[in-house]
Amino acid sequence: MVELQKVVSFCDRRTRRKDIRDFPPAHNGLQIENNGVVTKIGAAVDAGERPFQIAAEKGIDFLIVHHGLYWVPPVPLTGPAYRKTRTAIEKNLAVYGSHLPLDCHPEIGNNALLAKALDLTRLETFLPYEGNNIGLVTNAPASRDELKYRLERLFPGGVVAMEEGSERPQKIAILTGSGSSAVEHLAEIGVDTLITGELKQHFFNIAQEEKLNLFACGHYRTETFGVRALAEETAKYFDLPCEFVATDCPL
Amino acid sequence: MVELQKVVSFCDRRTRRKDIRDFPPAHNGLQIENNGVVTKIGAAVDAGERPFQIAAEKGIDFLIVHHGLYWVPPVPLTGPAYRKTRTAIEKNLAVYGSHLPLDCHPEIGNNALLAKALDLTRLETFLPYEGNNIGLVTNAPASRDELKYRLERLFPGGVVAMEEGSERPQKIAILTGSGSSAVEHLAEIGVDTLITGELKQHFFNIAQEEKLNLFACGHYRTETFGVRALAEETAKYFDLPCEFVATDCPL
Amino acid sequence: MVELQKVVSFCDRRTRRKDIRDFPPAHNGLQIENNGVVTKIGAAVDAGERPFQIAAEKGIDFLIVHHGLYWVPPVPLTGPAYRKTRTAIEKNLAVYGSHLPLDCHPEIGNNALLAKALDLTRLETFLPYEGNNIGLVTNAPASRDELKYRLERLFPGGVVAMEEGSERPQKIAILTGSGSSAVEHLAEIGVDTLITGELKQHFFNIAQEEKLNLFACGHYRTETFGVRALAEETAKYFDLPCEFVATDCPL
Amino acid sequence: MVELQKVVSFCDRRTRRKDIRDFPPAHNGLQIENNGVVTKIGAAVDAGERPFQIAAEKGIDFLIVHHGLYWVPPVPLTGPAYRKTRTAIEKNLAVYGSHLPLDCHPEIGNNALLAKALDLTRLETFLPYEGNNIGLVTNAPASRDELKYRLERLFPGGVVAMEEGSERPQKIAILTGSGSSAVEHLAEIGVDTLITGELKQHFFNIAQEEKLNLFACGHYRTETFGVRALAEETAKYFDLPCEFVATDCPL
Amino acid sequence: MVELQKVVSFCDRRTRRKDIRDFPPAHNGLQIENNGVVTKIGAAVDAGERPFQIAAEKGIDFLIVHHGLYWVPPVPLTGPAYRKTRTAIEKNLAVYGSHLPLDCHPEIGNNALLAKALDLTRLETFLPYEGNNIGLVTNAPASRDELKYRLERLFPGGVVAMEEGSERPQKIAILTGSGSSAVEHLAEIGVDTLITGELKQHFFNIAQEEKLNLFACGHYRTETFGVRALAEETAKYFDLPCEFVATDCPL
Amino acid sequence: MVELQKVVSFCDRRTRRKDIRDFPPAHNGLQIENNGVVTKIGAAVDAGERPFQIAAEKGIDFLIVHHGLYWVPPVPLTGPAYRKTRTAIEKNLAVYGSHLPLDCHPEIGNNALLAKALDLTRLETFLPYEGNNIGLVTNAPASRDELKYRLERLFPGGVVAMEEGSERPQKIAILTGSGSSAVEHLAEIGVDTLITGELKQHFFNIAQEEKLNLFACGHYRTETFGVRALAEETAKYFDLPCEFVATDCPL
């Protein structure tokens, strides 16, 4: 049993919460309090009604989420917003959100952990947002085919591959989640190959016109790494149990 | 015992909620659900922590408020915002907000009921906002002194009187709450005397320069009428008990 | 051989171009002139470099596109923007864009033709944008399973199905391309089932919370219908050859 | 008899006019010229018609004001704006405005002089605005009761006290005039007690929810200190007579 | 000797002041009061210091101007703004501004009177702004040469002629003052010839590219007609003397 | 025969393109590609249809312009925009735009070269825009008359002189093209005399009120210097022929 405030402080420090400016209206940090005590830690990609229910069933009372409550503000507290909030309050479930800090973190960020899972090595970062680079650049495997093979092994749910760039890329850019903001910045860093979660439709044409390799592996699937890592580290630090709350999100 | 949805529908209809556009970010209507059943109705000016506590203690499970939850958005749900929301959810307290609809309503609006309490008769309305007039114009008593006497009797907590206009005004403008938006429109309707709740400091000079009578009777005190009337009507309609939740707000 | 201006006028009239306001910066109508004469008509979803090349190879000199040139403005005319424009000008390829007019058209719009391909019957429209409804509501097949079966037959490339709503929906909403703007308006029209092209990731949670059936069939794939139909009608009217310019867009 | 330009330069330097950015549309510095010569200095809180008349009657030809002419721009020069401007021009009355510079000045600012009148000692400043802190933090008297006693003695016209914080505050925050912008920044500086001029109504609830002591002593009354001090210093420096132009502003 | 208010009302009615929305921050109507009595009427294009001085010397106490005081707001009242205002107030000079109402008026507007001076006949109007058309379309003389001849006779100070359109225009567009906003609307009304005051430099290229005749005759010179006509009509109506205040403005 | 990319790089470096932020939507640098090879360099003030035609006739395949293509965006490519673009593409004409960099350059900028042509010596710069001063201050000739004499000799097409300032100015400010943004900053640098291209009409009054000498010599005529100098330097560096494309722009 650990004080809520200590768990929050650990997560704030570990993710460097105050140093990373996020896209409005994201609100990183503690999003819902509980009774002040934490006994079990959980992680989920989304602050949705179902993840809250599953977390409550599992006895979790501190849930770390990547997409927090305030993208779609819970105003008014009626319907799903009421049920979601009531679940958290009645089940004593504290909710902690961490978005960009858990994308770009050099050790427990989604980009870094995805690179690691693909056996790629960090070279540099790119895509500055309010003072921090939110994208990662790594070395490349021997060939684009090898890269695709590793991606399909890691993401058996399917990889959308637009292979219009070089067959032997020298460097790989990684931006988990939505990759649309990254594409136009690839040329500046001399990279033609991007691994990401989802891309808007017109990027297919841009891939052809700019001769790029774009791999879209699923928004959800590329963003399970960070919350899970933070939850595990936090649980270990405080000697608490820990569990990941998976959903079958196909997007 | 009445279904929550029926009570909400009654209030929506009675206040013509859908027809009155409010100032953003006011959100009129049901703001927090409860378990779906109403047994006692309450009214309070503000959706504050203390009014919620008092309402819960009184067994109220449907609280009508004038200043709803979303002027200061409850984001994140920590500290007072958490306590306030937890009180509502744990005590099964539904909260219903009605702001402009309860200012300008011809029968149960703050303006109309304040006029009635002063024994003044409605003549017309003024101050259009998104299709509705939110201020009231009434006949005048015999003299400004008589008006001031009635105001001080109705508001023993104190009336700030700036008497720079005519001693025998022909018509009286009323805008409960903050009156700052009304002052510059008095000339258009041929009125030099305004009863309101609060005014910014520079209106003292404007009173002197434009030769106006401005009476500031307290924001809170001028806005207890509407919620109380709606609560009483609703309770009577559904044959439920009803109580007003007073605070000692001095502003 | 037909005058360019006559072909443009026909398309403008047939799509009611002047009556349909589009999202900025979409520019419907003639986007690139040619030498003033049309001999073969083509259709493509995107105004991309590859579609222009294929069209030129096929001898097309009037290409109707759904996603026109100005979503990503061709400024400056260097790199792909230069090559794309040079291809059009050197190959005498006129380009005609029609976006929302070809989504919402009751006969040759993407929504209507997709409904027809699914054997569904138009009931009403929804989702107003600047005076026109851009979404379609149809009757429903016997069951959600039957609907999914038809979708998978029509789109063998894959359908992302989020089946959280009713198993026997009464009505079906259709919005080709990006469906994100439609979801929050389904409740107003009493529909819980949407067929669309692509959806952002958080709509998975919304499907679960609001109990909706959302079918994402691919942005490109749901928008080949309109341009093809307009091209065929135009070609027939002027007795010209016609060809569709397909790409293997996986998004 | 002193040159106007010298008096203006003295005031500019003494208030560090160029270093303090004010809220738009405040315009600090000389607001109305006169014939170029100053013989008597005056001070008033507001650039109102009555203060101008009184100043002219007293033979003042250089009037320092806190709330200058351009909060309510004198456009067009008809009615009160014409009379006010004509009074100044015909009576040869130069008007000099100084707003934020006379709030936050460490010696002759409203905050500092109010602290001094209450026998409180400056500790630090808070509430940054465009590079300057505009609020003051002082030590505290022995108890909240003692503080309230001193306030009521200094402001016999009345003090609105919302006493929801600690009974023995350690530090006191001061922001003369409107205090609404200061309240949400009290926690950051570890202070729960604010002395100010006026507060909007909802701060009563915030006082209760955040457990704060808020003392509203009147906007006008808390802002007579700075202009008076600057006028007296300026008059002494140039060996000119000086007079304060009081009004009975109740706000 | 006539009451100021009567003169103002006459001008307001004659120019339909309340019905013509002007470009912000233009303020049409009375801009500076005087002692309430008018004995001599004047007209000037600009509310400048020199026109005010000349008007005062001529004994004018009601000056009608086209470009009023508030294009460059007189804030603060120091330097030229002070001298200008002091001149008006000390010399008892009321100032009345009328901008768009005196451009587009069918009888005493600058467009209409310029057309008349060129012996051209009104056909229709164009260039809608907030509900009123502010440009005029007239018949054409026999040839562009004839038009140019008449212009050079009327404006001996010089006419900048860009003759890239037809030699025998069928209709002529007129917009006095700045014509930049009119050029792109000429095609819609089937006109290729514009008479105006001034044009930005890039319109030379547009003239060549769009094959237009553009005649720039001077902003000042094309806008002396309206104020003079209104002043004369007003003076005649009230049986007062009247004088035009000319300057040698070369722009 | 030189590679296009080398010519572009030379111009970028010489004009310090990346260091000078321009007014949106100006786009400095290469605006239209060609086949990648340059054989003859040209210069023109405007990216107009006629300058493109003349350049093509002269065999120019790299045209430097001051007012580039994107002030009036070429969208859609129909009418003049199509013809202009087709001329460039079919005639293999690369277009390079350089606006502010060629106004403020200390050696080949319009300001500097105009000063040199008038035999004036650079003293300092003024008028900061996004980190660079875009105006020039020089010494003065013996008298204003001498200055005017030199201007009329340099610009025989006519100089609009508003001589309301000192007869013996000490310093001269220069801003080629539109000078409207410079006038209000003259006092700060202690200058009363401005040489520029064009001025809006109300600056005549400002000249009189602020006692300024304003010389408007024509927007086009004051901006032929920079493009010509850059073209000549570039041609010399690469040993290519060079030609200036003049138009008879009277503005």
mmCIF file of C-alpha atoms in Angstrom, chain C residues 27 30-35 69-70 73-80 82-83 85-86 88-90 92, chain F residues 27 30-35 69-70 73-80 82-83 85-86 88-90 92:
data_model
loop_
_atom_site.group_PDB
_atom_site.id
_atom_site.type_symbol
_atom_site.label_atom_id
_atom_site.label_comp_id
_atom_site.label_asym_id
_atom_site.label_seq_id
_atom_site.Cartn_x
_atom_site.Cartn_y
_atom_site.Cartn_z
ATOM 1 C CA HIS C 27 -11.394 24.084 -55.078
ATOM 2 C CA LEU C 30 -11.489 23.089 -63.560
ATOM 3 C CA GLN C 31 -8.104 23.039 -61.830
ATOM 4 C CA ILE C 32 -5.747 22.896 -64.820
ATOM 5 C CA GLU C 33 -6.642 23.937 -68.344
ATOM 6 C CA ASN C 34 -5.414 22.253 -71.479
ATOM 7 C CA ASN C 35 -5.353 23.380 -75.101
ATOM 8 C CA LEU C 69 -4.688 19.642 -56.436
ATOM 9 C CA TYR C 70 -5.118 22.186 -53.681
ATOM 10 C CA PRO C 73 -0.991 23.510 -52.549
ATOM 11 C CA PRO C 74 1.489 23.125 -55.431
ATOM 12 C CA VAL C 75 3.684 25.939 -54.110
ATOM 13 C CA PRO C 76 6.453 26.264 -55.161
ATOM 14 C CA LEU C 77 6.505 24.433 -58.480
ATOM 15 C CA THR C 78 9.539 22.326 -57.658
ATOM 16 C CA GLY C 79 10.034 18.602 -57.108
ATOM 17 C CA PRO C 80 6.818 16.566 -57.301
ATOM 18 C CA TYR C 82 6.673 20.694 -60.722
ATOM 19 C CA ARG C 83 6.675 17.219 -62.237
ATOM 20 C CA THR C 85 2.163 20.210 -63.241
ATOM 21 C CA ARG C 86 4.627 19.661 -66.082
ATOM 22 C CA ALA C 88 -0.365 17.874 -67.041
ATOM 23 C CA ILE C 89 0.750 20.828 -69.161
ATOM 24 C CA GLU C 90 3.064 18.929 -71.502
ATOM 25 C CA ASN C 92 -2.271 18.522 -72.459
ATOM 26 C CA HIS F 27 8.044 32.523 -50.959
ATOM 27 C CA LEU F 30 13.200 28.748 -56.587
ATOM 28 C CA GLN F 31 9.539 29.092 -57.531
ATOM 29 C CA ILE F 32 9.419 27.123 -60.785
ATOM 30 C CA GLU F 33 11.957 24.507 -61.836
ATOM 31 C CA ASN F 34 13.145 23.929 -65.378
ATOM 32 C CA ASN F 35 14.960 20.995 -66.989
ATOM 33 C CA LEU F 69 4.393 34.144 -58.074
ATOM 34 C CA TYR F 70 2.629 33.637 -54.780
ATOM 35 C CA PRO F 73 -1.583 32.374 -55.705
ATOM 36 C CA PRO F 74 -1.846 30.670 -59.123
ATOM 37 C CA VAL F 75 -4.871 28.646 -58.094
ATOM 38 C CA PRO F 76 -6.499 27.231 -60.142
ATOM 39 C CA LEU F 77 -4.253 26.943 -63.199
ATOM 40 C CA THR F 78 -6.717 28.511 -65.578
ATOM 41 C CA GLY F 79 -6.705 31.747 -67.551
ATOM 42 C CA PRO F 80 -3.636 33.930 -66.928
ATOM 43 C CA TYR F 82 -2.350 28.716 -66.679
ATOM 44 C CA ARG F 83 -0.811 30.723 -69.488
ATOM 45 C CA THR F 85 2.771 28.622 -65.866
ATOM 46 C CA ARG F 86 2.589 27.032 -69.313
ATOM 47 C CA ALA F 88 7.452 28.939 -67.977
ATOM 48 C CA ILE F 89 7.196 25.150 -68.308
ATOM 49 C CA GLU F 90 7.090 24.972 -72.091
ATOM 50 C CA ASN F 92 11.971 25.807 -69.815
#
